[in-house]
mmCIF file of C-alpha atoms in Angstrom:
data_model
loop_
_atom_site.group_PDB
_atom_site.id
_atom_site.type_symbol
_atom_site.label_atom_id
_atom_site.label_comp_id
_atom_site.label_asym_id
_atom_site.label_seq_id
_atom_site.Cartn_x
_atom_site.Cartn_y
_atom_site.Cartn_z
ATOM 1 C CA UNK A 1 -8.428 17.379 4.481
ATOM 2 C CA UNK A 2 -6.517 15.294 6.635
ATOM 3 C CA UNK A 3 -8.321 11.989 7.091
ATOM 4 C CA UNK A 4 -6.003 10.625 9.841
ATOM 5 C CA UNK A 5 -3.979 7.092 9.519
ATOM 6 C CA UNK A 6 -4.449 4.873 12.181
ATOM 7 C CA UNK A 7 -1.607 2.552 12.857
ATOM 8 C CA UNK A 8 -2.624 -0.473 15.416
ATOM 9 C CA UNK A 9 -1.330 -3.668 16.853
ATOM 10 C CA UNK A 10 -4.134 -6.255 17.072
ATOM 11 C CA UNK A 11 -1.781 -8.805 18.017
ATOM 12 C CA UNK A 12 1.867 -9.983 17.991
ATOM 13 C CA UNK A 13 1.749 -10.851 14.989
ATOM 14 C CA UNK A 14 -1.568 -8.536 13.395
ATOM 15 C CA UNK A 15 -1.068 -4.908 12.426
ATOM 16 C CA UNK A 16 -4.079 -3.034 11.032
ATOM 17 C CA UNK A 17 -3.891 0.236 9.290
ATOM 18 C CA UNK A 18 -6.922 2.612 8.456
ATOM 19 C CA UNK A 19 -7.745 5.535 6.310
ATOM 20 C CA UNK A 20 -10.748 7.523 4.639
ATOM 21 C CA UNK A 21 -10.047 9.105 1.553
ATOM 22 C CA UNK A 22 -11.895 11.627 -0.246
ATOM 23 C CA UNK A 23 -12.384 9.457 -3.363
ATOM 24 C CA UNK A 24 -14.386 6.838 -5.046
ATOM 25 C CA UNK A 25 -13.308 3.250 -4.194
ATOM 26 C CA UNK A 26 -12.696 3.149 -8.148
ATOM 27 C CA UNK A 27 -9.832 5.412 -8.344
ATOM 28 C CA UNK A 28 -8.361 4.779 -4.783
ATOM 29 C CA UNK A 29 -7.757 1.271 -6.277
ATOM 30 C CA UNK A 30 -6.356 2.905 -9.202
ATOM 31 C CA UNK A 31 -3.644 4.629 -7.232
ATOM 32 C CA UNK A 32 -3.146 0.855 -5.862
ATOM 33 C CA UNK A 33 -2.499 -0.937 -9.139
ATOM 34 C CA UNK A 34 -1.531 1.099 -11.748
ATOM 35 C CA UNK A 35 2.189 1.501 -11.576
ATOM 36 C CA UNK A 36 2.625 4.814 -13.217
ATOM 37 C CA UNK A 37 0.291 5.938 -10.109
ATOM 38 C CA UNK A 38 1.652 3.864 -8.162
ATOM 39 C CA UNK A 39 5.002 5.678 -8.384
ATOM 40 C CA UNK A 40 3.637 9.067 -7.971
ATOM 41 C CA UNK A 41 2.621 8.153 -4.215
ATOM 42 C CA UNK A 42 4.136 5.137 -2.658
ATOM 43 C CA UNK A 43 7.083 6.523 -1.023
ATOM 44 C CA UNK A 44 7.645 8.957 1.400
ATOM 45 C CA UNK A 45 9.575 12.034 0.305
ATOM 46 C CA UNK A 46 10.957 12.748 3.112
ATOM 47 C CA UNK A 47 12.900 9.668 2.807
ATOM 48 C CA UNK A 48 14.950 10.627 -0.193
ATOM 49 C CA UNK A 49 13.957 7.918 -2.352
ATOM 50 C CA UNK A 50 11.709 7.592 -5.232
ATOM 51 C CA UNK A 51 10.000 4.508 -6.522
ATOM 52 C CA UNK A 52 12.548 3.546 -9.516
ATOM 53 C CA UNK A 53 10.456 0.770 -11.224
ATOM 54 C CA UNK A 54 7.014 -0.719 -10.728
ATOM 55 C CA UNK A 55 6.047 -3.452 -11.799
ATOM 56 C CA UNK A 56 2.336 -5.230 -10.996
ATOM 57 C CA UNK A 57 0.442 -8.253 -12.986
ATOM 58 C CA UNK A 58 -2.843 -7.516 -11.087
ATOM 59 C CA UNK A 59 -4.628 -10.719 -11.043
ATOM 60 C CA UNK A 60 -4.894 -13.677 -9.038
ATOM 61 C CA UNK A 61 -1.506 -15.380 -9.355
ATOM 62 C CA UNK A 62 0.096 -12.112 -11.140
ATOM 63 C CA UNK A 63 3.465 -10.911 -9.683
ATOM 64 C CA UNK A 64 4.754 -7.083 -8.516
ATOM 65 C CA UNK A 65 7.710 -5.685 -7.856
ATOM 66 C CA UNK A 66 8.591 -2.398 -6.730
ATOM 67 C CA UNK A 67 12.008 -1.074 -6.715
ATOM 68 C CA UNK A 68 13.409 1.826 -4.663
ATOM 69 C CA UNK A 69 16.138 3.892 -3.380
ATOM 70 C CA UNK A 70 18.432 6.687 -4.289
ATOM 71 C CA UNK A 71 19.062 6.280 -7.858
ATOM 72 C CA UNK A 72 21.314 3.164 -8.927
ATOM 73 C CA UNK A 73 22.881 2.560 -5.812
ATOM 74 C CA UNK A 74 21.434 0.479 -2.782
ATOM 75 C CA UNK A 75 18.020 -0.476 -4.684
ATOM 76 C CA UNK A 76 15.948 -2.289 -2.371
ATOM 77 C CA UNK A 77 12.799 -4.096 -3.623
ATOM 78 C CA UNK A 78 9.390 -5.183 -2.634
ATOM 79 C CA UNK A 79 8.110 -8.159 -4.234
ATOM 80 C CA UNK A 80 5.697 -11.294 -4.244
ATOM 81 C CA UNK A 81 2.217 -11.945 -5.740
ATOM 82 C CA UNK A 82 -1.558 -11.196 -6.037
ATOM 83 C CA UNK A 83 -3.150 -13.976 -4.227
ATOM 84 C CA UNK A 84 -6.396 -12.568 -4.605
ATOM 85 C CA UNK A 85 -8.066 -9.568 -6.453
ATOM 86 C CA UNK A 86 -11.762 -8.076 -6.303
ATOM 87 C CA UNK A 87 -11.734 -4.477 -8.421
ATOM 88 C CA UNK A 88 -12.629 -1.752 -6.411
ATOM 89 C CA UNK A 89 -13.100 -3.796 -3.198
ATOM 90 C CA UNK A 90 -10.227 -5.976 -2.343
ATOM 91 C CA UNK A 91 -6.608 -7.219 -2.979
ATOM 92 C CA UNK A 92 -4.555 -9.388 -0.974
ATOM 93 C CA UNK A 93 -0.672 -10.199 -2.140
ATOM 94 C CA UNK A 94 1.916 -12.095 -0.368
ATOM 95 C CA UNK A 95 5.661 -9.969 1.017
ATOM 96 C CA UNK A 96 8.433 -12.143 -0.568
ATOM 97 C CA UNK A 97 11.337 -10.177 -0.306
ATOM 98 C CA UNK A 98 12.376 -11.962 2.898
ATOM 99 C CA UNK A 99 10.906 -14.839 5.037
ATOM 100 C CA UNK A 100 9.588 -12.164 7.347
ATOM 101 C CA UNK A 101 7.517 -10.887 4.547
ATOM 102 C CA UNK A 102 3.710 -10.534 5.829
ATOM 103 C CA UNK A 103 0.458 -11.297 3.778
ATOM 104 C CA UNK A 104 -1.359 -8.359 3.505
ATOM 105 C CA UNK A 105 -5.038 -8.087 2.615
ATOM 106 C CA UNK A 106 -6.404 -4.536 1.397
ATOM 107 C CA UNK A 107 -10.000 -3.797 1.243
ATOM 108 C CA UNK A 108 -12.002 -0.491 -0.016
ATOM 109 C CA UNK A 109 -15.512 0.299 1.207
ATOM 110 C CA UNK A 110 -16.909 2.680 -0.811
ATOM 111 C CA UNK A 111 -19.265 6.005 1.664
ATOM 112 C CA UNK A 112 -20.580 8.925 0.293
ATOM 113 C CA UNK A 113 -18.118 9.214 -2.153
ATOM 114 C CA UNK A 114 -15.023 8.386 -0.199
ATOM 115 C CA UNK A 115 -13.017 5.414 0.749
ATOM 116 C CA UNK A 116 -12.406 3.702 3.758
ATOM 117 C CA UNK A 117 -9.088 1.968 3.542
ATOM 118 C CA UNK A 118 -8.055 -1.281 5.757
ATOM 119 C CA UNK A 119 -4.467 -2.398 5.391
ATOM 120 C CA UNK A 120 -4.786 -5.844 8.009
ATOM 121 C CA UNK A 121 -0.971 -7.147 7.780
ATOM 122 C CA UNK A 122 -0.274 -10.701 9.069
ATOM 123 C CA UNK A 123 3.568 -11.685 10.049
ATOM 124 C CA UNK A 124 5.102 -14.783 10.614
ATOM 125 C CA UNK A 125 6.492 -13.864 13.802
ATOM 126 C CA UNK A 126 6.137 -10.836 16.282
ATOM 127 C CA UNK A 127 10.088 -9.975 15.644
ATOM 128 C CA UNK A 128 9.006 -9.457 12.086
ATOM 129 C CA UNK A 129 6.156 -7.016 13.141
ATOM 130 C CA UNK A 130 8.386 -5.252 15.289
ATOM 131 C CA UNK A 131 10.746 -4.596 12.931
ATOM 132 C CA UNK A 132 8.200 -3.398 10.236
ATOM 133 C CA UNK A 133 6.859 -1.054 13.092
ATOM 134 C CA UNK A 134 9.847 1.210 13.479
ATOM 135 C CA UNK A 135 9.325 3.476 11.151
ATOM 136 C CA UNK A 136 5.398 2.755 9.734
ATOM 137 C CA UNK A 137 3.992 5.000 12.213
ATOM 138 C CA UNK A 138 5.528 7.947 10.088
ATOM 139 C CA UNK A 139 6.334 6.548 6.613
ATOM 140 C CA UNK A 140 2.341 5.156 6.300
ATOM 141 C CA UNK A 141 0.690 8.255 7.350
ATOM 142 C CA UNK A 142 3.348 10.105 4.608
ATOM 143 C CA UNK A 143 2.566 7.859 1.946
ATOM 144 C CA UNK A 144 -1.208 8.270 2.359
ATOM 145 C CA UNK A 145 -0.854 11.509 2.448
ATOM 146 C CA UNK A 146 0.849 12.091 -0.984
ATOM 147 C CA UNK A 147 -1.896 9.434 -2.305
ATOM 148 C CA UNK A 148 -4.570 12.144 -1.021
ATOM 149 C CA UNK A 149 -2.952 15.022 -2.945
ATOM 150 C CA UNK A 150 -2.893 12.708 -5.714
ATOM 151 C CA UNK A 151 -6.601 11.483 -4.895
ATOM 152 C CA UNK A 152 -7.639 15.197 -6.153
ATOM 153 C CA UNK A 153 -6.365 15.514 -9.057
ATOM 154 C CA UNK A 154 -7.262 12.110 -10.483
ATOM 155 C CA UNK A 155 -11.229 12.543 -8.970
ATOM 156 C CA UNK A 156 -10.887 16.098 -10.847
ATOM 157 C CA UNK A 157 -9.424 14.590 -14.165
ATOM 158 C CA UNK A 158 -12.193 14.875 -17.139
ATOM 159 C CA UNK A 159 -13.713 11.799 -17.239
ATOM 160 C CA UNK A 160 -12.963 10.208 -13.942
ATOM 161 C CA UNK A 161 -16.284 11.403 -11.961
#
């Protein structure tokens, strides 16, 4: 089912993405901070790459990182830390990889068994938001879509309903 990703620009320096998945809040979380789910999802295909290592202390002060890229060569890496975290319902981190690096604030709202997603990003400057922009339009919408096919297995795994 596709649950469509909407990609908007509140402001010059807001950008606000949304998505329903067909999943308990639980395990959409799951898929959001569990690294060896993590990895199974968070990059496109289509680009190439592959998530090489993931690392996440989920917790209020913990630290990620998430590298990527084609094998050894040009790794490029997301990384900062968990500023705050609410299981099932909420996580916001901070982007540290560059000054440009947003804070982003996640939240899950649980309906009838799915998931309503909110990604609200907040940049520094609109520069930085325009330069995230080029290319999140179709890399977000790819991403959430591998996170859907993986969305069905995990809800169908013994023990997750």
């Amino acid at each position: 089912m596709n649950n469509g990703t909407k990609v908007e620009r509140k402001s010059e320096h807001e950008l606000v993405i949304t998505r329903t998945f067909n999943a308990p809040a639980r395990i959409v979380f799951a898929a959001w901070t569990t690294p060896e789910l993590l990895k199974r999802w968070w990059v496109p295909k289509s680009s190439g790459m592959v998530l090489l290592s993931c690392e996440a202390d989920v917790r209020a002060g913990g630290r990620y990182r998430f590298e990527f890229g084609h094998g050894e060569s040009k790794r490029m890496a997301f990384f900062g830390k968990y500023v705050e975290v609410i299981p099932n319902a909420r996580l916001v981190w901070t982007n540290e990889e560059s000054d440009e690096g947003a804070i982003s604030t996640l939240t899950f709202e649980e309906k009838a068994g799915k998931t309503i997603l909110v990604l609200h990003e907040r940049y520094p400057s609109k520069e930085a938001l325009d330069r995230t922009m080029a290319g999140m339009e179709d890399g977000m919408p790819e991403s959430f879509a591998q996170l859907d096919e993986l969305l069905v297995i995990l809800d169908a795994s013994p023990g997750r309903s």
